[in-house]
Short mmCIF file of C-alpha atoms and ligand atoms in Angstrom, two decimals:
data_model
loop_
_atom_site.label_atom_id
_atom_site.label_comp_id
_atom_site.label_asym_id
_atom_site.label_seq_id
_atom_site.Cartn_x
_atom_site.Cartn_y
_atom_site.Cartn_z
CA MET A 1188 0.00 0.03 0.00
CA THR A 1189 1.41 3.40 -0.94
CA ASN A 1190 1.72 6.20 1.62
CA SER A 1191 -1.06 8.28 0.04
CA SER A 1192 -3.51 5.42 -0.04
CA LYS A 1193 -2.94 4.92 3.66
CA THR A 1194 -3.98 8.55 4.32
CA LYS A 1195 -6.89 8.62 1.95
CA LEU A 1196 -10.26 6.84 1.72
CA VAL A 1197 -10.36 5.38 -1.73
CA ASP A 1198 -12.89 2.73 -2.72
CA PRO A 1199 -12.38 -0.21 -5.07
CA TRP A 1200 -13.76 1.89 -7.95
CA ASN A 1201 -11.15 4.54 -7.33
CA ARG A 1202 -13.55 7.08 -5.90
CA THR A 1203 -12.03 9.25 -3.17
CA ILE A 1204 -14.30 9.81 -0.19
CA ASP A 1205 -13.97 13.28 1.21
CA TYR A 1206 -17.50 14.05 2.47
CA LEU A 1207 -19.00 12.72 5.67
CA ARG A 1208 -22.68 13.11 6.62
CA ILE A 1209 -23.54 12.71 10.27
CA ALA A 1210 -27.02 12.09 11.64
CA VAL A 1211 -26.67 13.57 15.12
CA THR A 1212 -30.16 12.33 16.30
CA ASP A 1213 -33.04 10.25 15.03
CA ARG A 1214 -35.55 12.47 16.76
CA CYS A 1215 -37.73 14.88 14.90
CA ASN A 1216 -40.32 17.51 15.52
CA LEU A 1217 -42.01 17.02 12.16
CA ARG A 1218 -43.53 13.77 10.78
CA CYS A 1219 -42.99 14.06 7.04
CA PHE A 1220 -44.96 11.17 5.67
CA TYR A 1221 -42.20 10.19 3.21
CA CYS A 1222 -39.74 9.92 6.11
CA MET A 1223 -41.62 8.39 9.02
CA PRO A 1224 -45.06 7.20 10.06
CA ALA A 1225 -47.53 9.50 11.86
CA GLU A 1226 -46.86 7.85 15.24
CA GLY A 1227 -43.09 8.47 14.75
CA ILE A 1228 -40.41 5.80 15.02
CA ASN A 1229 -38.97 4.09 18.03
CA TYR A 1230 -36.34 6.55 19.01
CA LEU A 1231 -33.03 5.34 20.25
CA PRO A 1232 -32.32 5.63 23.96
CA LYS A 1233 -30.00 8.68 24.38
CA LYS A 1234 -27.05 6.56 25.44
CA GLU A 1235 -27.20 4.81 22.09
CA LEU A 1236 -26.42 8.06 20.30
CA LEU A 1237 -22.75 8.90 19.88
CA THR A 1238 -21.70 11.55 22.35
CA TYR A 1239 -20.22 14.81 20.97
CA GLU A 1240 -16.79 13.65 22.16
CA GLU A 1241 -17.18 10.47 20.10
CA ILE A 1242 -18.43 12.37 17.08
CA VAL A 1243 -15.53 14.77 17.25
CA ARG A 1244 -12.96 12.02 17.71
CA LEU A 1245 -14.38 10.07 14.74
CA SER A 1246 -14.52 13.23 12.61
CA THR A 1247 -10.88 14.05 13.51
CA VAL A 1248 -9.81 10.55 12.42
CA PHE A 1249 -11.84 10.87 9.28
CA ALA A 1250 -10.25 14.27 8.62
CA SER A 1251 -6.83 12.66 8.90
CA LEU A 1252 -7.93 10.28 6.11
CA GLY A 1253 -8.99 13.09 3.76
CA ILE A 1254 -12.55 13.98 4.78
CA LYS A 1255 -12.91 17.72 4.03
CA LYS A 1256 -16.60 18.37 4.29
CA ILE A 1257 -19.06 17.41 7.00
CA ARG A 1258 -22.81 17.75 6.90
CA LEU A 1259 -24.82 17.53 10.09
CA THR A 1260 -28.30 16.22 9.73
CA GLY A 1261 -30.74 13.93 11.55
CA GLY A 1262 -33.63 13.64 12.55
CA GLU A 1263 -33.72 17.27 13.28
CA PRO A 1264 -30.15 18.31 14.31
CA PHE A 1265 -31.37 21.36 16.29
CA LEU A 1266 -33.24 19.01 18.71
CA ARG A 1267 -29.85 17.80 19.97
CA LYS A 1268 -28.88 19.67 23.07
CA ASN A 1269 -26.03 22.28 22.60
CA PHE A 1270 -25.96 21.48 18.89
CA ILE A 1271 -24.12 24.78 18.35
CA SER A 1272 -21.19 23.58 20.47
CA LEU A 1273 -20.77 20.58 18.19
CA LEU A 1274 -20.63 22.89 15.17
CA GLU A 1275 -17.88 24.86 16.78
CA LYS A 1276 -15.84 21.78 17.61
CA LEU A 1277 -16.16 20.36 14.08
CA LYS A 1278 -15.18 23.68 12.51
CA ALA A 1279 -11.97 23.58 14.55
CA ILE A 1280 -10.82 20.21 13.25
CA PRO A 1281 -7.71 20.59 11.11
CA GLY A 1282 -8.51 19.47 7.52
CA ILE A 1283 -12.28 20.12 7.78
CA GLU A 1284 -12.85 22.84 5.24
CA ALA A 1285 -16.61 23.05 5.42
CA VAL A 1286 -19.44 22.24 7.77
CA HIS A 1287 -22.93 22.23 6.43
CA ILE A 1288 -26.35 21.54 8.02
CA THR A 1289 -29.58 20.08 6.79
CA THR A 1290 -32.55 21.23 8.90
CA ASN A 1291 -36.26 21.41 8.72
CA GLY A 1292 -36.09 25.00 9.92
CA VAL A 1293 -38.46 24.73 12.94
CA LEU A 1294 -35.92 25.48 15.65
CA THR A 1295 -33.21 27.04 13.51
CA PHE A 1296 -34.04 30.74 13.40
CA PRO A 1297 -32.85 31.75 16.90
CA PHE A 1298 -29.40 30.22 16.14
CA LEU A 1299 -28.69 32.05 12.86
CA ASN A 1300 -26.37 34.67 14.39
CA GLU A 1301 -24.33 32.03 16.21
CA MET A 1302 -24.16 29.87 13.03
CA LYS A 1303 -22.92 32.89 11.15
CA ASN A 1304 -20.27 33.63 13.76
CA ILE A 1305 -19.07 30.02 13.81
CA GLY A 1306 -18.80 30.17 9.99
CA VAL A 1307 -21.29 27.46 9.01
CA ASP A 1308 -20.65 27.04 5.28
CA GLY A 1309 -24.09 26.19 4.03
CA VAL A 1310 -27.61 25.25 5.08
CA ASN A 1311 -30.08 22.99 3.29
CA LEU A 1312 -33.61 23.73 4.34
CA SER A 1313 -36.26 21.15 3.72
CA LEU A 1314 -39.43 22.70 2.32
CA ASP A 1315 -41.90 20.62 0.37
CA SER A 1316 -44.78 23.06 -0.05
CA LEU A 1317 -45.37 26.80 -0.21
CA ASN A 1318 -48.95 26.31 0.93
CA ARG A 1319 -49.62 26.24 4.65
CA GLU A 1320 -52.32 23.60 4.39
CA ASN A 1321 -50.28 21.34 2.15
CA PHE A 1322 -47.17 21.82 4.30
CA HIS A 1323 -49.26 20.64 7.28
CA GLN A 1324 -50.55 17.65 5.37
CA ILE A 1325 -47.04 16.55 4.29
CA THR A 1326 -45.28 17.23 7.61
CA ARG A 1327 -48.25 16.50 9.87
CA ARG A 1328 -47.33 19.64 11.84
CA ASP A 1329 -48.42 23.29 11.51
CA GLU A 1330 -45.01 24.87 11.31
CA PHE A 1331 -45.12 26.54 7.89
CA ASP A 1332 -44.70 30.13 9.12
CA THR A 1333 -41.72 29.23 11.29
CA VAL A 1334 -39.97 27.52 8.48
CA MET A 1335 -40.58 30.46 6.08
CA LYS A 1336 -39.19 32.75 8.71
CA THR A 1337 -36.05 30.60 8.87
CA LEU A 1338 -35.75 30.76 5.04
CA ASP A 1339 -35.90 34.56 5.12
CA GLY A 1340 -33.49 34.67 7.99
CA LEU A 1341 -30.98 32.40 6.23
CA LEU A 1342 -31.04 34.61 3.15
CA ASP A 1343 -30.83 37.80 5.17
CA HIS A 1344 -27.76 36.44 6.97
CA GLY A 1345 -26.17 35.60 3.60
CA PHE A 1346 -26.01 31.81 4.17
CA ASN A 1347 -25.32 29.64 1.13
CA THR A 1348 -28.89 28.26 1.17
CA LYS A 1349 -30.48 25.38 -0.63
CA ILE A 1350 -34.05 24.29 -0.46
CA ASN A 1351 -34.78 20.54 -0.61
CA MET A 1352 -38.16 19.64 -1.99
CA VAL A 1353 -39.07 15.96 -2.20
CA VAL A 1354 -41.23 15.63 -5.27
CA MET A 1355 -44.27 13.41 -4.48
CA HIS A 1356 -46.85 12.49 -6.98
CA GLY A 1357 -50.25 13.96 -6.13
CA LYS A 1358 -48.93 15.63 -2.98
CA ASN A 1359 -46.86 18.58 -4.18
CA THR A 1360 -46.20 18.05 -7.88
CA HIS A 1361 -48.58 20.96 -8.55
CA GLU A 1362 -46.14 23.16 -6.66
CA VAL A 1363 -42.95 22.32 -8.52
CA LEU A 1364 -43.13 25.53 -10.61
CA ASP A 1365 -43.99 27.75 -7.71
CA MET A 1366 -41.08 26.34 -5.87
CA ALA A 1367 -38.85 26.91 -8.92
CA ARG A 1368 -39.96 30.58 -9.00
CA LEU A 1369 -38.61 31.00 -5.49
CA ALA A 1370 -35.21 31.12 -7.17
CA SER A 1371 -36.21 34.07 -9.39
CA ALA A 1372 -35.78 36.89 -6.93
CA ARG A 1373 -33.75 35.06 -4.25
CA LYS A 1374 -30.27 33.76 -4.28
CA VAL A 1375 -31.22 30.30 -3.36
CA SER A 1376 -30.76 26.85 -5.02
CA VAL A 1377 -34.08 24.99 -5.13
CA ARG A 1378 -33.42 21.27 -5.44
CA PHE A 1379 -36.03 18.74 -6.52
CA ILE A 1380 -35.41 15.30 -5.02
CA GLU A 1381 -36.86 12.02 -6.20
CA GLU A 1382 -38.70 10.27 -3.34
CA MET A 1383 -36.91 7.26 -1.96
CA PRO A 1384 -38.40 4.32 -0.10
CA PHE A 1385 -37.08 5.26 3.37
CA ASN A 1386 -40.28 6.15 5.16
CA GLY A 1387 -40.01 3.96 8.21
CA SER A 1388 -42.94 1.81 7.16
CA GLU A 1389 -44.06 0.37 3.82
CA LEU A 1390 -42.55 1.02 0.46
CA SER A 1391 -43.67 4.09 -1.29
CA THR A 1392 -45.57 3.59 -4.53
CA SER A 1393 -45.33 7.04 -5.93
CA LYS A 1394 -41.65 7.18 -6.79
CA GLN A 1395 -41.94 5.91 -10.34
CA ASN A 1396 -44.25 8.68 -11.38
CA TRP A 1397 -42.03 11.62 -10.79
CA SER A 1398 -38.50 10.66 -11.93
CA HIS A 1399 -35.80 13.23 -12.55
CA VAL A 1400 -36.72 13.05 -16.31
CA LYS A 1401 -40.28 14.14 -15.58
CA ILE A 1402 -39.22 16.88 -13.25
CA LEU A 1403 -36.94 18.26 -15.92
CA GLU A 1404 -39.72 18.10 -18.52
CA GLU A 1405 -41.96 20.07 -16.17
CA LEU A 1406 -39.31 22.71 -15.70
CA GLN A 1407 -38.40 22.94 -19.35
CA ALA A 1408 -42.03 23.29 -20.38
CA ALA A 1409 -42.42 26.29 -18.03
CA PHE A 1410 -38.94 27.77 -18.64
CA PRO A 1411 -38.02 27.03 -22.28
CA ASN A 1412 -34.75 28.92 -21.94
CA LEU A 1413 -33.57 26.83 -18.99
CA ASN A 1414 -29.79 26.50 -19.08
CA LYS A 1415 -27.76 23.59 -17.78
CA LEU A 1416 -24.97 24.72 -15.43
CA GLU A 1417 -21.58 23.18 -14.82
CA SER A 1418 -21.48 21.46 -11.46
CA HIS A 1419 -18.91 19.57 -9.51
CA PRO A 1420 -18.82 15.84 -10.58
CA SER A 1421 -19.59 14.70 -7.04
CA ASN A 1422 -22.73 16.92 -6.81
CA PRO A 1423 -25.70 14.59 -6.98
CA ALA A 1424 -27.79 17.51 -8.32
CA THR A 1425 -27.84 18.45 -12.00
CA LEU A 1426 -28.05 22.21 -11.92
CA TYR A 1427 -30.09 24.53 -14.19
CA GLN A 1428 -30.75 28.22 -14.33
CA VAL A 1429 -33.45 30.35 -15.76
CA PRO A 1430 -31.72 33.39 -17.31
CA ASP A 1431 -32.12 36.47 -15.10
CA HIS A 1432 -33.15 34.40 -12.09
CA LEU A 1433 -30.91 35.07 -9.05
CA GLY A 1434 -30.91 31.54 -7.82
CA ASN A 1435 -30.69 28.21 -9.57
CA LEU A 1436 -32.48 24.85 -9.74
CA GLY A 1437 -31.22 21.36 -9.09
CA ILE A 1438 -32.62 17.92 -9.78
CA ILE A 1439 -31.43 15.00 -7.65
CA PRO A 1440 -32.14 11.51 -9.07
CA ALA A 1441 -31.97 10.00 -5.58
CA TYR A 1442 -34.03 6.95 -6.56
CA SER A 1443 -32.79 6.56 -10.14
CA ARG A 1444 -29.25 6.79 -8.83
CA THR A 1445 -27.59 8.07 -11.93
CA PHE A 1446 -24.83 9.86 -9.95
CA CYS A 1447 -23.25 6.87 -8.12
CA GLY A 1448 -20.19 6.80 -10.41
CA SER A 1449 -18.81 9.94 -8.86
CA CYS A 1450 -20.15 9.54 -5.31
CA ASN A 1451 -17.72 10.95 -2.72
CA ARG A 1452 -19.71 10.48 0.49
CA ILE A 1453 -19.93 8.24 3.52
CA ARG A 1454 -22.56 8.33 6.25
CA LEU A 1455 -22.72 7.97 10.03
CA THR A 1456 -26.23 7.08 11.06
CA ALA A 1457 -27.85 8.04 14.34
CA THR A 1458 -27.45 4.43 15.45
CA GLY A 1459 -23.66 4.77 15.20
CA SER A 1460 -23.35 2.80 12.04
CA ILE A 1461 -21.28 3.63 8.93
CA LYS A 1462 -22.98 3.42 5.61
CA ASN A 1463 -20.85 3.29 2.49
CA CYS A 1464 -24.04 3.99 0.53
CA LEU A 1465 -27.46 5.29 1.39
CA TYR A 1466 -28.90 2.00 0.13
CA ASP A 1467 -26.75 -0.37 2.15
CA GLU A 1468 -27.87 -1.58 5.53
CA GLY A 1469 -24.82 -0.28 7.46
CA VAL A 1470 -21.42 -1.78 6.99
CA LEU A 1471 -19.67 -0.98 10.27
CA ASP A 1472 -20.86 -0.60 13.87
CA VAL A 1473 -18.48 2.27 14.54
CA LYS A 1474 -20.05 3.04 17.93
CA GLN A 1475 -18.93 -0.37 19.11
CA VAL A 1476 -15.45 0.30 17.71
CA LEU A 1477 -15.30 3.66 19.44
CA ARG A 1478 -16.44 2.21 22.70
CA SER A 1479 -14.10 -0.78 22.58
CA GLY A 1480 -10.94 1.08 23.54
CA LYS A 1481 -9.32 1.00 20.06
CA SER A 1482 -6.59 3.50 19.31
CA ASP A 1483 -6.97 6.18 16.65
CA GLU A 1484 -4.50 4.20 14.48
CA GLU A 1485 -6.64 1.08 14.76
CA LEU A 1486 -9.79 3.15 14.07
CA ARG A 1487 -8.11 4.61 10.98
CA ASP A 1488 -7.33 1.13 9.60
CA ILE A 1489 -10.88 -0.06 10.24
CA LEU A 1490 -12.29 2.92 8.42
CA ILE A 1491 -9.97 2.35 5.46
CA SER A 1492 -10.92 -1.26 5.20
CA THR A 1493 -14.63 -0.39 5.51
CA VAL A 1494 -14.37 1.94 2.45
CA HIS A 1495 -12.57 -0.90 0.62
CA LYS A 1496 -15.84 -2.81 0.83
CA ARG A 1497 -17.79 -0.11 -0.95
CA GLU A 1498 -20.11 -1.33 -3.68
CA LYS A 1499 -20.08 0.04 -7.20
CA ASP A 1500 -23.45 1.77 -6.94
CA GLY A 1501 -26.70 2.04 -5.02
CA PHE A 1502 -28.30 -0.87 -6.88
CA ALA A 1503 -25.48 -3.23 -5.87
CA ALA A 1504 -25.60 -1.93 -2.30
CA GLU A 1505 -29.35 -2.51 -2.17
CA LYS A 1506 -29.07 -6.00 -3.60
CA ASN A 1507 -26.58 -6.89 -0.85
CA ARG A 1508 -28.91 -6.08 1.95
CA LYS A 1509 -29.40 -9.16 4.09
CA VAL A 1510 -31.78 -8.21 6.77
CA ASP A 1511 -34.35 -6.09 5.01
CA LYS A 1512 -34.69 -6.39 1.32
CA ASN A 1513 -37.72 -4.13 1.39
CA ILE A 1514 -35.98 -0.96 2.55
CA SER A 1515 -38.10 0.53 5.28
CA GLU A 1516 -35.71 2.44 7.50
CA SER A 1517 -36.72 5.98 8.29
CA MET A 1518 -34.55 8.65 6.66
CA SER A 1519 -34.62 10.27 10.07
CA THR A 1520 -32.19 7.58 11.34
CA ILE A 1521 -30.07 7.54 8.17
CA GLY A 1522 -29.78 11.31 7.85
CA GLY A 1523 -30.74 11.66 4.19
N1 SAM B 1309 -34.81 16.96 9.60
C1 SAM B 1309 -33.90 17.55 8.68
C2 SAM B 1309 -34.63 17.96 7.42
O1 SAM B 1309 -35.70 17.43 7.13
O2 SAM B 1309 -34.03 18.78 6.69
C3 SAM B 1309 -32.76 16.69 8.34
C4 SAM B 1309 -32.95 15.27 8.15
S1 SAM B 1309 -33.83 14.78 6.76
C5 SAM B 1309 -33.88 13.05 6.88
C6 SAM B 1309 -32.67 15.08 5.45
C7 SAM B 1309 -33.25 15.15 4.05
O3 SAM B 1309 -33.76 13.91 3.68
C8 SAM B 1309 -34.40 16.17 3.98
O4 SAM B 1309 -34.19 17.10 2.93
C9 SAM B 1309 -35.61 15.33 3.57
O5 SAM B 1309 -36.48 15.96 2.75
C10 SAM B 1309 -34.93 14.15 2.89
N2 SAM B 1309 -35.74 12.91 2.86
C11 SAM B 1309 -36.31 12.32 3.95
N3 SAM B 1309 -37.01 11.24 3.60
C12 SAM B 1309 -36.87 11.12 2.22
C13 SAM B 1309 -37.37 10.23 1.25
N4 SAM B 1309 -38.09 9.14 1.57
N5 SAM B 1309 -37.02 10.41 -0.04
C14 SAM B 1309 -36.21 11.51 -0.39
N6 SAM B 1309 -35.74 12.37 0.54
C15 SAM B 1309 -36.04 12.25 1.82
FE1 SF4 B 1310 -38.10 15.06 10.32
FE2 SF4 B 1310 -36.49 15.75 8.33
FE3 SF4 B 1310 -37.72 13.36 8.39
FE4 SF4 B 1310 -39.21 15.51 7.99
S1 SF4 B 1310 -37.56 14.72 6.67
S2 SF4 B 1310 -39.66 13.87 9.46
S3 SF4 B 1310 -38.15 16.98 9.15
S4 SF4 B 1310 -36.18 14.04 9.73
#
């Protein structure tokens, strides 16, 4: 093994992993129907979550292996106590160039100043509807106004802001164009995401109806001069822009999985498991490793060999699932 392959996470398909997504909790204050059932999921006992010390240690070891970007997600990350202190600690890790957050925006607004001071590099806000009633139907909670206030606050503070809209047949597909128009006068990236079967209960049946192809057709019909933008190869979103619009649009083929060839990410779930792919069932119980007294050097070797087991794409990862062929985890545990 060469020196550089010892200090980098490179998978068998020669993809370098430099992006770590961390689900800091599986708890949530919304009940988005595509993510979890109305009654919620069985939350993990708190002691089963990694402590902040464990997350920072793991992230530091990951950074020594070439991870440059971290995204904190959940569940709803702002439900975790002293979440801001974790942001600060992760920002201070040598080698970590960017810390991003994905949030539902319900508890976020009061923390915007602190987030700005800490230097949070970007925020993805989940917003599936611009209509209060419909937002309530989808999320099963009446928090539309709070989330819109967070959106305004993010833009006022100058955060690099992306909106995530999961496109769901018959639920919000009539709002795709209104959502796209949000990017006309605001410097925001509105991203349309194919629905995936991670709803904590039965498989979704709607995913086939609104593929990335159909989303693009819808946008092109409304905006005939839509331009395709250059984007980083590891960006799962294909980006577009309507001339003269301040923001841009993205389409993420999360179910069609056309972007796997350049995937650069690895995930830490709320259960303390490493996922090489969103569609695998967890390939390493890293919580157990962290709690077993292993040294950083040993942890580093374990992480490297975990990445060596990475499958070629999301279809291969899904096929390999042993426990649950019908994927029914909640995205709230996986972290999206
Ligand atoms: N609670 C935060 C939020 O909603 O932004 C962070 C966690 S959430 C699991 C992360 C992202 O996953 C959100 O943008 C959400 O819309 C997306 N997501 C959840 N379930 C999904 C599903 N079944 N298909 C596609 N995206 C999903
Ligand atoms: Fe909560 Fe986010 Fe899942 Fe909605 S998508 S239930 S906000 S974790």
